[in-house]
Coordinates of C-alpha atoms in Angstrom, one line a residue:
X1 CA 82.6 19.4 138.5
X2 CA 83.7 22.3 141.0
X3 CA 80.7 23.5 141.9
X4 CA 78.1 25.2 144.9
X5 CA 74.6 24.3 144.8
X6 CA 72.3 26.5 146.5
X7 CA 68.4 26.7 147.3
X8 CA 67.8 29.9 147.5
X9 CA 65.1 32.4 148.5
X10 CA 63.1 35.0 148.0
X11 CA 65.3 37.2 145.1
X12 CA 68.8 36.5 143.8
X13 CA 70.6 37.3 141.6
X14 CA 74.1 35.8 140.1
X15 CA 76.5 37.3 138.7
X16 CA 80.1 36.0 137.5
X17 CA 83.5 37.8 136.9
X18 CA 82.4 38.7 133.5
X19 CA 79.7 41.2 133.2
X20 CA 77.7 40.4 130.3
X21 CA 77.0 37.2 132.4
X22 CA 74.5 37.6 134.6
X23 CA 71.4 35.9 135.4
X24 CA 68.9 37.6 137.4
X25 CA 66.2 36.1 138.9
X26 CA 63.5 38.9 140.1
X27 CA 60.7 37.3 141.4
X28 CA 59.9 35.9 145.1
X29 CA 60.9 32.5 145.6
X30 CA 58.4 30.6 148.2
X31 CA 60.5 29.0 151.1
X32 CA 58.1 25.7 150.8
X33 CA 59.2 25.0 147.4
X34 CA 62.7 26.4 147.1
X35 CA 64.2 25.4 143.2
X36 CA 68.1 24.0 142.8
X37 CA 70.7 26.0 141.2
X38 CA 74.1 25.0 140.0
X39 CA 75.9 27.1 140.1
X40 CA 79.5 27.4 138.5
X41 CA 82.9 28.7 140.2
X42 CA 83.0 31.7 137.7
X43 CA 79.7 33.1 139.4
X44 CA 78.8 34.7 142.0
X45 CA 75.3 34.5 144.2
X46 CA 73.7 37.2 146.1
X47 CA 70.3 38.6 147.5
X48 CA 68.2 40.9 145.9
X49 CA 68.1 43.9 147.5
X50 CA 64.5 43.8 147.3
X51 CA 64.0 40.4 148.2
X52 CA 63.7 40.2 152.0
X53 CA 67.3 38.6 153.2
X54 CA 65.6 36.6 156.6
X55 CA 65.2 34.1 154.3
X56 CA 67.9 33.8 151.5
X57 CA 69.6 30.2 152.7
X58 CA 71.8 27.8 151.4
X59 CA 73.0 24.6 151.5
X60 CA 76.4 24.1 150.1
X61 CA 78.4 21.3 148.3
X62 CA 81.8 21.5 146.9
X63 CA 83.9 19.5 145.3
X64 CA 87.3 18.6 144.0
X65 CA 87.4 19.2 140.0
X66 CA 87.4 22.1 138.2
X67 CA 84.6 22.9 135.6
X68 CA 82.9 25.4 133.5
X69 CA 80.5 28.4 134.6
X70 CA 77.6 26.5 134.4
X71 CA 73.6 27.9 136.6
X72 CA 71.3 25.2 135.9
X73 CA 67.7 26.0 137.2
X74 CA 65.7 22.8 138.1
X75 CA 62.4 23.4 137.2
X76 CA 59.1 22.2 136.1
X77 CA 57.2 23.9 133.6
X78 CA 53.8 23.7 133.9
X79 CA 51.6 26.6 133.9
X80 CA 51.8 28.3 137.0
X81 CA 55.1 27.5 137.5
X82 CA 58.1 29.7 136.1
X83 CA 60.4 28.8 133.1
X84 CA 63.2 30.2 131.5
X85 CA 63.2 31.1 127.9
X86 CA 65.7 32.1 125.3
X87 CA 64.9 34.8 122.7
X88 CA 66.1 34.0 119.7
X89 CA 67.1 36.9 117.6
X90 CA 69.7 40.5 118.2
X91 CA 67.7 44.0 117.3
X92 CA 65.3 46.1 119.4
X93 CA 62.1 43.6 118.7
X94 CA 64.4 41.2 120.7
X95 CA 65.3 43.7 122.8
X96 CA 61.5 44.7 123.5
X97 CA 60.4 41.1 124.0
X98 CA 63.1 39.7 126.5
X99 CA 61.6 43.5 128.3
X100 CA 58.5 41.7 128.6
X101 CA 59.5 38.5 128.7
X102 CA 62.4 39.9 132.2
X103 CA 58.7 41.7 134.0
X104 CA 56.5 37.9 133.7
X105 CA 56.5 36.7 137.3
X106 CA 56.3 33.0 135.4
X107 CA 59.8 33.4 134.0
X108 CA 62.3 33.0 136.0
X109 CA 65.7 33.7 134.0
X110 CA 65.9 35.5 129.8
X111 CA 68.2 33.9 127.3
X112 CA 68.9 35.9 124.4
X113 CA 70.4 34.5 121.1
X114 CA 72.8 36.6 119.6
X115 CA 71.6 39.4 121.7
X116 CA 73.3 42.6 121.5
X117 CA 75.7 44.8 123.6
X118 CA 72.6 47.2 125.0
X119 CA 70.1 44.0 126.1
X120 CA 73.0 42.9 127.4
X121 CA 73.9 46.4 129.7
X122 CA 69.8 46.6 130.4
X123 CA 69.8 43.5 132.4
X124 CA 67.0 42.0 130.8
X125 CA 69.0 39.3 129.2
X126 CA 71.4 36.9 129.5
X127 CA 73.4 37.4 126.0
X128 CA 75.3 34.8 123.7
X129 CA 76.4 35.6 121.1
X130 CA 78.3 32.8 120.0
X131 CA 75.2 30.1 119.1
X132 CA 73.5 29.8 115.9
X133 CA 71.1 30.4 116.0
X134 CA 70.2 28.4 112.1
X135 CA 71.8 25.0 113.6
X136 CA 69.1 23.8 115.2
X137 CA 70.9 21.1 116.5
X138 CA 72.8 23.6 118.7
X139 CA 70.0 25.1 119.1
X140 CA 68.4 22.4 120.8
X141 CA 71.6 21.2 122.9
X142 CA 71.7 24.5 124.4
X143 CA 68.1 24.2 125.0
X144 CA 68.5 21.4 126.8
X145 CA 71.4 22.0 128.7
X146 CA 69.9 25.1 130.4
X147 CA 66.5 24.2 131.0
X148 CA 65.0 26.1 128.7
X149 CA 60.8 25.7 128.6
X150 CA 59.8 28.0 126.3
X151 CA 61.9 29.6 123.3
X152 CA 61.2 32.5 121.6
X153 CA 62.1 32.9 118.5
X154 CA 61.5 37.1 116.7
X155 CA 63.0 36.8 112.8
X156 CA 61.8 35.8 110.3
X157 CA 65.4 33.9 108.9
X158 CA 65.4 31.5 111.1
X159 CA 61.4 30.6 110.9
X160 CA 61.4 30.1 106.9
X161 CA 64.9 28.4 107.8
X162 CA 62.9 24.6 109.7
X163 CA 64.0 26.2 113.3
X164 CA 60.7 25.7 114.4
X165 CA 60.6 22.4 112.8
X166 CA 63.6 21.2 114.6
X167 CA 62.2 22.3 117.7
X168 CA 58.7 20.8 118.1
X169 CA 60.3 18.0 117.0
X170 CA 63.1 17.9 120.5
X171 CA 59.3 18.8 122.3
X172 CA 61.1 22.0 123.2
X173 CA 58.4 24.6 123.1
X174 CA 58.6 27.1 120.9
X175 CA 56.4 30.0 120.3
X176 CA 57.4 30.9 115.8
X177 CA 55.9 29.3 112.7
X178 CA 57.8 26.0 111.0
X179 CA 58.7 26.9 107.5
X180 CA 55.7 25.7 106.0
X181 CA 53.8 28.1 107.3
X182 CA 56.2 30.5 107.9
X183 CA 55.4 30.7 103.5
X184 CA 52.3 33.8 104.0
X185 CA 56.2 36.1 104.9
X186 CA 59.0 34.5 103.2
X187 CA 56.7 34.5 100.2
X188 CA 54.3 37.7 99.4
X189 CA 52.5 34.4 96.3
X190 CA 51.7 32.0 98.9
X191 CA 50.1 34.5 100.7
X192 CA 47.6 36.0 97.7
X193 CA 47.1 32.7 96.4
X194 CA 45.7 31.9 100.5
X195 CA 43.8 35.3 99.6
X196 CA 42.5 34.4 96.5
X197 CA 41.5 31.0 97.8
X198 CA 39.8 31.9 101.1
X199 CA 38.6 35.7 100.4
X200 CA 40.8 37.0 102.3
X201 CA 40.7 40.7 100.8
X202 CA 44.1 42.0 99.5
X203 CA 44.7 44.2 96.0
X204 CA 44.2 43.4 92.7
X205 CA 47.5 41.2 92.5
X206 CA 49.6 40.0 88.8
X207 CA 53.0 37.5 90.2
X208 CA 55.9 37.5 87.1
X209 CA 58.6 35.8 86.3
X210 CA 59.7 38.0 82.6
X211 CA 60.3 41.2 83.2
X212 CA 58.7 41.9 79.6
X213 CA 55.8 40.4 80.4
X214 CA 55.4 42.4 84.1
X215 CA 56.5 45.2 82.0
X216 CA 53.0 45.1 79.9
X217 CA 51.4 44.6 83.2
X218 CA 52.7 47.7 84.2
X219 CA 51.3 49.3 81.0
X220 CA 47.9 48.0 80.6
X221 CA 47.5 49.3 84.8
X222 CA 49.6 52.6 84.7
X223 CA 50.8 54.5 87.6
X224 CA 50.6 54.6 90.1
X225 CA 51.2 50.8 91.7
X226 CA 53.5 48.4 93.6
X227 CA 56.2 45.7 93.1
X228 CA 57.8 44.1 95.2
X229 CA 59.9 40.5 95.9
X230 CA 58.1 38.2 96.4
X231 CA 60.3 36.8 99.0
X232 CA 62.3 38.0 102.0
X233 CA 64.2 41.3 101.0
X234 CA 65.1 43.1 104.8
X235 CA 61.9 44.6 104.8
X236 CA 63.6 46.6 100.8
X237 CA 61.9 44.0 98.9
X238 CA 58.6 46.8 98.4
X239 CA 58.8 50.1 95.3
X240 CA 55.6 51.9 95.6
X241 CA 56.4 53.9 91.6
X242 CA 54.3 56.9 91.1
X243 CA 55.5 56.5 87.0
X244 CA 56.2 54.0 85.0
X245 CA 59.4 55.0 84.6
X246 CA 59.6 53.6 88.4
X247 CA 58.1 50.9 88.4
X248 CA 59.9 49.7 85.1
X249 CA 62.7 50.0 87.4
X250 CA 61.9 48.8 89.7
X251 CA 61.1 45.2 87.9
X252 CA 64.3 45.2 86.0
X253 CA 66.4 45.7 89.6
X254 CA 64.4 42.3 90.8
X255 CA 64.8 40.7 88.1
X256 CA 67.1 41.8 85.5
X257 CA 70.0 42.9 88.5
X258 CA 68.9 40.4 90.4
X259 CA 69.0 43.0 93.5
X260 CA 67.8 40.9 96.4
X261 CA 69.0 37.3 94.7
X262 CA 66.5 35.1 94.8
X263 CA 64.7 36.5 96.9
X264 CA 63.6 38.7 94.0
X265 CA 63.6 36.1 91.3
X266 CA 59.6 36.7 90.9
X267 CA 57.8 39.7 91.4
X268 CA 54.3 40.3 92.5
X269 CA 53.1 43.6 90.6
X270 CA 49.9 45.0 92.7
X271 CA 47.7 48.1 92.5
X272 CA 48.5 51.0 94.4
X273 CA 45.9 51.4 97.6
X274 CA 45.4 55.1 99.1
X275 CA 44.4 55.4 102.5
X276 CA 45.8 54.4 105.7
X277 CA 48.6 52.5 106.8
X278 CA 48.5 50.5 110.5
X279 CA 49.5 47.1 111.6
X280 CA 47.4 45.0 113.1
X281 CA 48.5 41.8 115.3
X282 CA 47.5 38.7 116.8
X283 CA 48.7 35.8 118.5
X284 CA 47.8 31.8 117.1
X285 CA 47.7 29.1 118.6
X286 CA 46.6 26.7 115.4
X287 CA 43.5 26.9 115.5
X288 CA 42.0 30.3 117.2
X289 CA 43.6 34.4 118.1
X290 CA 43.9 36.8 119.7
X291 CA 43.7 40.2 119.0
X292 CA 47.2 41.9 120.7
X293 CA 46.4 45.9 121.2
X294 CA 46.8 48.3 117.6
X295 CA 49.4 50.3 116.8
X296 CA 50.7 51.7 113.5
X297 CA 54.4 52.6 112.3
X298 CA 55.9 55.3 109.8
X299 CA 58.1 52.9 107.2
X300 CA 59.0 55.8 104.6
X301 CA 62.7 56.9 105.2
X302 CA 61.7 60.8 105.4
X303 CA 59.5 63.3 107.3
X304 CA 56.6 63.5 106.2
X305 CA 56.2 59.5 104.5
X306 CA 58.6 60.9 101.7
X307 CA 62.0 58.9 100.4
X308 CA 62.7 55.0 100.4
X309 CA 61.3 52.1 102.2
X310 CA 62.9 52.0 105.9
X311 CA 61.9 48.6 107.9
X312 CA 60.1 51.2 109.9
X313 CA 61.7 54.5 112.0
X314 CA 58.6 55.2 114.3
X315 CA 55.6 53.8 115.1
X316 CA 53.1 54.5 118.3
X317 CA 49.9 52.5 119.9
X318 CA 47.0 52.8 119.4
X319 CA 46.9 53.5 116.8
X320 CA 43.6 55.8 116.4
X321 CA 43.1 54.5 112.6
X322 CA 42.3 51.1 113.9
X323 CA 38.6 51.8 115.9
X324 CA 37.2 49.2 118.3
X325 CA 34.5 48.5 115.1
X326 CA 37.6 47.9 112.6
X327 CA 39.2 45.6 114.7
X328 CA 36.2 43.5 115.1
X329 CA 36.2 43.2 111.2
X330 CA 40.0 43.0 110.9
X331 CA 39.7 39.7 113.1
X332 CA 36.9 37.9 111.3
X333 CA 38.2 38.5 107.4
X334 CA 41.4 38.8 107.3
X335 CA 42.9 37.2 110.8
X336 CA 40.7 34.1 111.4
X337 CA 40.5 32.9 107.6
X338 CA 43.9 33.0 107.9
X339 CA 43.4 30.9 110.9
X340 CA 41.7 28.8 109.7
X341 CA 42.5 28.3 105.9
X342 CA 46.0 27.3 107.4
X343 CA 44.4 24.5 109.5
X344 CA 42.4 23.7 106.5
X345 CA 45.8 23.6 103.8
X346 CA 47.8 20.6 107.2
X347 CA 50.5 23.4 108.1
X348 CA 48.8 25.2 111.1
X349 CA 49.9 27.9 112.2
X350 CA 51.9 28.6 116.0
X351 CA 52.9 31.9 116.9
X352 CA 52.1 35.9 115.6
X353 CA 50.3 36.5 112.6
X354 CA 51.2 40.1 111.8
X355 CA 48.6 42.2 109.5
X356 CA 50.0 44.6 107.5
X357 CA 46.7 46.6 106.9
X358 CA 45.4 49.8 104.1
X359 CA 42.5 51.1 105.1
X360 CA 41.3 51.9 102.1
X361 CA 40.0 55.5 101.2
X362 CA 37.4 55.1 99.2
X363 CA 35.5 51.9 101.6
X364 CA 36.8 52.7 105.0
X365 CA 37.8 49.5 105.2
X366 CA 40.8 47.4 105.1
X367 CA 42.5 45.4 103.1
X368 CA 45.7 42.3 103.7
X369 CA 48.8 44.2 102.6
X370 CA 51.4 41.8 103.8
X371 CA 51.8 39.6 106.2
X372 CA 54.3 38.6 108.2
X373 CA 54.9 36.1 111.4
X374 CA 56.8 37.5 113.8
X375 CA 56.3 40.7 116.5
X376 CA 56.6 43.9 114.3
X377 CA 59.9 45.8 114.5
X378 CA 59.4 48.9 116.2
X379 CA 56.1 47.8 116.3
X380 CA 57.0 45.1 119.3
X381 CA 58.4 48.3 121.1
X382 CA 55.6 50.1 122.1
X383 CA 53.6 46.8 122.2
X384 CA 56.2 45.7 124.6
X385 CA 56.1 48.8 127.0
X386 CA 52.0 48.3 126.9
X387 CA 52.0 45.3 128.2
X388 CA 51.0 43.8 131.5
X389 CA 49.9 40.3 131.2
X390 CA 53.0 37.1 131.4
X391 CA 54.0 36.9 128.2
X392 CA 55.2 34.1 129.2
X393 CA 52.6 32.8 130.0
X394 CA 50.8 33.9 127.2
X395 CA 52.6 32.7 124.5
X396 CA 53.5 28.9 126.2
X397 CA 49.5 29.1 126.8
X398 CA 49.9 29.8 122.4
X399 CA 52.1 26.4 122.3
X400 CA 50.1 24.7 123.7
X401 CA 46.6 25.2 122.3
X402 CA 45.2 26.9 124.9
X403 CA 44.5 30.0 123.3
X404 CA 41.0 30.3 124.2
X405 CA 39.6 32.2 127.0
X406 CA 42.9 34.2 127.0
X407 CA 42.5 38.1 127.5
X408 CA 45.6 40.3 127.8
X409 CA 46.1 43.4 129.8
X410 CA 47.0 47.0 128.9
X411 CA 48.6 49.5 130.3
X412 CA 46.2 52.6 129.9
X413 CA 47.6 55.5 127.8
X414 CA 50.0 55.2 124.5
X415 CA 53.2 54.9 123.4
X416 CA 55.5 55.6 121.5
X417 CA 59.0 55.1 119.9
X418 CA 61.3 56.4 117.9
X419 CA 63.8 55.5 115.6
X420 CA 67.3 56.5 115.3
X421 CA 69.2 55.0 112.5
X422 CA 72.7 55.2 111.6
X423 CA 73.1 58.1 108.6
X424 CA 72.5 56.3 105.1
X425 CA 69.8 54.2 105.5
X426 CA 68.6 52.2 104.3
X427 CA 70.9 53.6 102.1
X428 CA 74.9 52.6 103.0
X429 CA 76.0 53.5 105.8
X430 CA 79.2 53.6 108.1
X431 CA 79.7 51.6 110.9
X432 CA 81.5 52.8 114.7
X433 CA 80.6 55.5 115.6
X434 CA 80.3 56.6 119.2
X435 CA 77.3 57.1 120.9
X436 CA 77.2 58.5 124.3
X437 CA 74.4 59.8 126.9
X438 CA 72.2 57.1 127.1
X439 CA 72.2 56.6 130.3
X440 CA 71.1 60.4 130.6
X441 CA 68.6 59.6 128.1
X442 CA 66.7 57.6 130.2
X443 CA 66.5 59.2 132.6
X444 CA 64.9 62.7 131.1
X445 CA 61.4 62.1 131.7
X446 CA 59.0 59.1 133.4
X447 CA 58.2 56.1 131.5
X448 CA 61.4 56.0 128.8
X449 CA 63.0 52.8 128.7
X450 CA 65.7 52.7 124.8
X451 CA 65.7 49.6 123.3
X452 CA 69.1 48.8 121.2
X453 CA 68.6 47.1 117.7
X454 CA 72.3 47.6 116.0
X455 CA 74.9 48.1 118.5
X456 CA 78.1 46.9 120.0
X457 CA 80.9 48.0 122.6
X458 CA 83.9 49.0 121.5
X459 CA 87.7 48.8 123.5
X460 CA 86.9 51.8 125.6
X461 CA 83.4 50.8 126.8
X462 CA 81.7 53.2 124.7
X463 CA 78.4 52.3 122.6
X464 CA 78.8 52.3 118.9
X465 CA 76.7 51.5 116.3
X466 CA 77.3 48.8 114.5
X467 CA 73.7 48.2 112.0
X468 CA 71.3 50.7 109.8
X469 CA 68.5 50.2 112.7
X470 CA 70.6 51.9 115.8
X471 CA 68.4 52.8 118.4
X472 CA 64.3 52.8 119.1
X473 CA 63.2 55.4 122.0
X474 CA 60.5 54.2 123.8
X475 CA 57.9 56.7 125.3
X476 CA 54.5 56.3 127.5
X477 CA 52.4 58.8 128.4
X478 CA 48.7 60.3 129.1
X479 CA 48.3 60.1 124.9
X480 CA 50.4 60.3 121.6
X481 CA 51.1 64.2 122.8
X482 CA 52.4 63.1 126.2
X483 CA 54.4 59.7 124.8
X484 CA 55.6 61.6 121.6
X485 CA 57.5 64.5 123.9
X486 CA 58.9 63.0 126.2
X487 CA 60.4 60.4 123.0
X488 CA 61.1 63.1 121.4
X489 CA 63.1 64.9 124.7
X490 CA 65.1 61.2 125.5
X491 CA 66.4 61.9 121.8
X492 CA 67.7 65.5 122.9
X493 CA 70.0 63.5 125.8
X494 CA 71.7 61.5 122.7
X495 CA 74.7 62.6 121.2
X496 CA 75.1 60.7 118.1
X497 CA 76.7 63.1 115.4
X498 CA 76.2 60.0 112.8
X499 CA 72.7 59.2 113.9
X500 CA 69.5 60.5 112.6
X501 CA 65.7 60.4 113.3
X502 CA 62.5 61.5 111.5
X503 CA 61.1 64.9 113.3
X504 CA 57.4 63.7 112.8
X505 CA 56.0 60.5 114.2
X506 CA 52.6 60.3 115.1
X507 CA 51.9 63.8 112.8
X508 CA 48.6 61.4 111.6
X509 CA 47.5 61.3 115.5
X510 CA 48.4 65.1 115.7
X511 CA 48.3 65.9 112.3
X512 CA 48.3 70.2 114.1
X513 CA 51.1 69.6 116.0
X514 CA 54.5 71.3 116.0
X515 CA 57.3 69.0 115.6
X516 CA 61.2 68.8 116.8
X517 CA 62.5 71.1 114.7
X518 CA 66.4 69.8 115.9
X519 CA 68.4 67.7 112.1

C-alpha cells in the first residue's frame, strides 16, 4: 500500500489530481493533539494560506505497493472534537447543509452523496456520485472506510426506504428519522390520524380509495377544496381545486389514471383553509424539540402565487407572519404533541420536523397542513446562511438525545433565496442548457451565495441544467428588502436563456415593493 502518513497542523487542504477530489480541513489543529491522515499517491497536501505555516510539519512513511487514492481521518467523535460528516442527497437543500457544515468548528470534512457539480466545484463538500444512497450496506461500508461520525439525510426517499434504520443499527450517528417515523411525510393519512389522536389542529378531511365516493364528498363540501395524494409525489401531489370540476379531475388523475403511481392510490380530501402559509422547523431528538428560525416559501410557479404548485420557487427568513407569540403556540400545540405522540406510538422521531402551516385568516391561529421529515427546499437555504451555531455539534446532540438546553444563534437581519428553474417546470422541461456568469453573480453584492440544485458540467466545463429547479440564488441583508435587492441583482448577472424565475419573492413581507420586471 503506497501511502504517505502525515501529522498535520494547523490548517490543511488535500487535493488530488482530479478537481472533483478535494478535502478541505479548515479549522486550526492544536499541534499538541494532531490528527493523523493517510494520503494516497494521487493526493497532494498544502497548508491553508490562512493558517500558520510555521507549525505545519510532517512525518513521512512510504511503503512499496500501489493502492487506490485514500484519505482517512482517525479522530474521536465525542463532543468537543471534530467529526467527518456524510450528507445524503444532491439538491439545493443538501448544498446548503454542506455549506453550513463546512463552517462548523467541530467538522473536519464533508462528503456529499451523490452531490452535484455545483457542490463539488464550490469546495463545500467532496461529492461521491457513485455511492448508491438507497443501498444501506454500501453507505455503511463507506462510513466505516472513511471514519464518518455523522450522517445527515437530506431527501425523503432514503428515509422512507429505511436508510436511517440501517445506519443507526450499525452504530453510525444519523440525523434523520426511521422509516416508521418518516411516515409522517410518507403518508398524509398517517399524519392526519396522528393529529386526530393527539389533538393537533389541522384541516378537516376524509380519506378515499374510491373515486365515486371521493367525488360525492367533494360535492357535499363544495369548492374550493384540496385534493392530496397520500404518498410521496415530489411536491406535486397537492391540488388546490377552485371548482368542483378541477377537484373531480384531480381525483380521477390520482385514483383512475395513476398520475402519481402508488403514491396516489389513496387520496385525502381536505377543507380549503384561507390565510397565510408559513414554514416552521424544529430539531427533534426523540423526546425534545428546539425551534429553528421561521421561514416562508412560495409554492406556486407564477408571480402573484398563480399557476400550479411546485417544490418551491423562493423563500425568506424570518417570516413576519410567524411572530414570537405564534411560534410559541406552534411549539406547544403542534410540534411537541407530535413528538410526544410519535414516542407514545413506539416510533420516536429523530431529525428535523418541517411543519407546513396555515395561519388562518378567521382565527389568526396556526393549523398543520402537512409534515415533511427533512429540511425544506428552498427554506433550508435561507436558514443555513443565517445559522451561526455549529451545525454538526447540534445535529450530533440530536442524535444522542441531548437537545435539552441547546440554543441556536442566528445572524441578525434577513435572508432570501430566489429559485431559477428550467422553462416548462413543473411540467416537462429540456435538460442540457448552458448556464453562465455564476461566479460574477456571486460577486455583485455582499453575502450572495448560489446553491446548486440541478446542475452538471459539460465536456467544455460549462454548467448545464439537469433538473427542474436548478439554482437557488441566496442573499442576506439588514432586512428583507435589502436581502431581496441583493438576490435579484445577482439574478440579473446570470446568463441562462433556458431558465426562468419569479419576480415577486417576498411580496407578502414587502407588499408595497416594486418588483423586478425582467422576463
